[in-house]
XYZ file of C-alpha atoms in Angstrom:
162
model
C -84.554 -18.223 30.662
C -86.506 -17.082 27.766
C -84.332 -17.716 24.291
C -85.665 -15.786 21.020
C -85.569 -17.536 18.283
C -83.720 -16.509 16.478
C -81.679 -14.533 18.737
C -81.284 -11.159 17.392
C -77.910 -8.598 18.315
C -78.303 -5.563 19.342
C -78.822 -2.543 16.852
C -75.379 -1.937 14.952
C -73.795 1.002 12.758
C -71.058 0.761 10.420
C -68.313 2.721 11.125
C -66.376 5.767 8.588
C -63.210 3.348 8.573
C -64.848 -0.197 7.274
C -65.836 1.409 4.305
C -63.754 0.509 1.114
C -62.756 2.561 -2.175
C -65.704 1.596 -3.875
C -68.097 3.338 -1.682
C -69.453 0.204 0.401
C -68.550 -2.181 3.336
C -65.562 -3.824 3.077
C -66.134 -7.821 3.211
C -64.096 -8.420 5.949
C -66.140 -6.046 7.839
C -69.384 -8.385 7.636
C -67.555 -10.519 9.359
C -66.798 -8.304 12.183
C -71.216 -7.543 12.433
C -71.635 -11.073 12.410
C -69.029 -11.878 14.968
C -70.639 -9.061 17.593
C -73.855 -10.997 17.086
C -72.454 -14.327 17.650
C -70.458 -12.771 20.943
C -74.034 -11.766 22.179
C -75.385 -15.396 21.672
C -72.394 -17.044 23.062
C -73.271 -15.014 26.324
C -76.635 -15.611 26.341
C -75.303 -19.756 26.450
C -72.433 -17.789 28.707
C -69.733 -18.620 26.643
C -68.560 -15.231 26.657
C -65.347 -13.520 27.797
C -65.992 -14.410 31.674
C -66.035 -18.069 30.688
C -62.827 -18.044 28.816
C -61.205 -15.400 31.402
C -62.068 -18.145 34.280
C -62.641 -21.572 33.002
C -59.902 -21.138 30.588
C -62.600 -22.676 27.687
C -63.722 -20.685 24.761
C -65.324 -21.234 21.005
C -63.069 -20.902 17.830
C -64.520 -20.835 14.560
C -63.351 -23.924 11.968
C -65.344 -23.142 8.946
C -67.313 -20.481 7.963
C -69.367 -19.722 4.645
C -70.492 -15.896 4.128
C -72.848 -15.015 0.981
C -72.838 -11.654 -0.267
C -76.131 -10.358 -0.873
C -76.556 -6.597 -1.328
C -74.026 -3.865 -0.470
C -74.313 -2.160 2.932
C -73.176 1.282 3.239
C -72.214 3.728 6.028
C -75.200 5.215 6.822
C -77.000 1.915 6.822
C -78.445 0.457 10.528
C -78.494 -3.067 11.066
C -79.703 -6.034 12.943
C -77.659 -9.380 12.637
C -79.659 -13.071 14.115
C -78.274 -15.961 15.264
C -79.713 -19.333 14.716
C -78.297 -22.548 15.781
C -78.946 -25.364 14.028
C -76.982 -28.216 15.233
C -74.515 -29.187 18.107
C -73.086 -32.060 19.575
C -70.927 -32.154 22.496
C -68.155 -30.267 21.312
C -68.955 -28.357 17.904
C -71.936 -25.595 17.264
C -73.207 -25.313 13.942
C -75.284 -22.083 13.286
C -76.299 -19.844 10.239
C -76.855 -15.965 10.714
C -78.051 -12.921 8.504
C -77.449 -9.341 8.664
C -80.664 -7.262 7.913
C -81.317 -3.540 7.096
C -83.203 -2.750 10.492
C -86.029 -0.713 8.780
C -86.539 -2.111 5.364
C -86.018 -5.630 6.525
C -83.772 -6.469 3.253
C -80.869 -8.961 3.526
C -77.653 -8.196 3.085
C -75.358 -10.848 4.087
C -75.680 -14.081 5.376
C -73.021 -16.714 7.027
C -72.891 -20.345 8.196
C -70.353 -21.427 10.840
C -69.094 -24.365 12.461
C -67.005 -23.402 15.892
C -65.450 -25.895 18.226
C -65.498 -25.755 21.844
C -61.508 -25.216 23.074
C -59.689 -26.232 25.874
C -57.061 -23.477 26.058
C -54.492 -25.096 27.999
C -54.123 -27.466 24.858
C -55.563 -25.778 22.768
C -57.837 -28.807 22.011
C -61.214 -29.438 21.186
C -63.312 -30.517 24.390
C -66.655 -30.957 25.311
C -69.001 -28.626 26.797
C -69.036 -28.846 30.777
C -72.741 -30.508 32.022
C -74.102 -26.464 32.833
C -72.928 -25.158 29.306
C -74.200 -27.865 26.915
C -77.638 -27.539 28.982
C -77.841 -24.112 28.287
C -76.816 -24.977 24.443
C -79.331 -27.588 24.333
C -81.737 -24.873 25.948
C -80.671 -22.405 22.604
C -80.973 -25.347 20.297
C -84.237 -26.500 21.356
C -86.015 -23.022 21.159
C -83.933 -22.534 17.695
C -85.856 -26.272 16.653
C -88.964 -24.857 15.366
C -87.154 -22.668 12.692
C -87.226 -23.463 9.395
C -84.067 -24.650 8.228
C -82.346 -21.629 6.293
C -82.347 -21.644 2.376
C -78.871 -20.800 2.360
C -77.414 -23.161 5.240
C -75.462 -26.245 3.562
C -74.417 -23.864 0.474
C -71.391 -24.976 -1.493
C -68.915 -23.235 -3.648
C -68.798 -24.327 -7.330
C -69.352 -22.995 -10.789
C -72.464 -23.945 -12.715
C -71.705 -25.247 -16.062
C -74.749 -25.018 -18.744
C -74.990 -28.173 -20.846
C -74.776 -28.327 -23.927
């Protein structure tokens, strides 16, 4: 199984409806791009809606930090990667950005710690033996990556001294 690393969604479009009354994407729409990208990478560790549907496990998201960097607007194409940088056995933390596909610019990016679910609870479990291999398969072609500039951000004002 060859991973990329990152892993990178497929092509995406914004859509008339996710854009707000100030002319650009609405912020809760990033989250929607960089959800699509992270359902491609949970299938490619097949964690996707099969695994749910008939192991009755699934990911849910307990944190998640999204920067703001430019505005993104309807006629805009995009790409969106996915780049895990840590796991154990029952938690994946990964950082993602969305990019203008043909200038390359950023315009969002967003850090994310999900939990692996036992639905029947709901309660965090661990990964079964055949999943967490093909985590550790994502993780370990996702180890030569630099670690994002923006990964480990936290939210505070800066005060100037003085």
């Amino acid at each position: 199984m060859s991973i990329p690393a990152p892993f990178l969604s497929s092509p995406m479009t914004i859509e008339k409806d996710w854009i707000d009354y100030n002319g650009h994407l609405n912020m809760a729409y990033y989250n929607v791009l960089f959800d699509r990208c992270s359902d491609e990478a949970f299938e490619a560790m097949r964690l996707g809606p099969n695994y749910a549907k008939e192991r009755r496990l699934t990911i849910y998201t307990a944190e998640v930090h999204v920067c703001y960097v430019q505005e993104i607007h309807l006629d805009h194409r995009l790409s969106v990667s996915f780049q895990l940088i840590d796991h154990d056995d029952k938690r994946l933390r990964f950082y993602q950005e969305i990019r203008h596909t043909e200038e390359g610019w950023l315009a969002a990016t967003s850090e994310q710690l999900a939990l692996h679910v036992d639905m029947a609870g709901p309660k965090v479990a661990p990964f079964p033996p055949d999943i967490l291999a093909r985590v550790e398969a994502m993780r370990a072609a996702h180890a030569g990556l630099p670690m994002p500039e923006r990964a480990g951000r936290a939210i505070g004002i800066r005060r100037k001294s003085g």
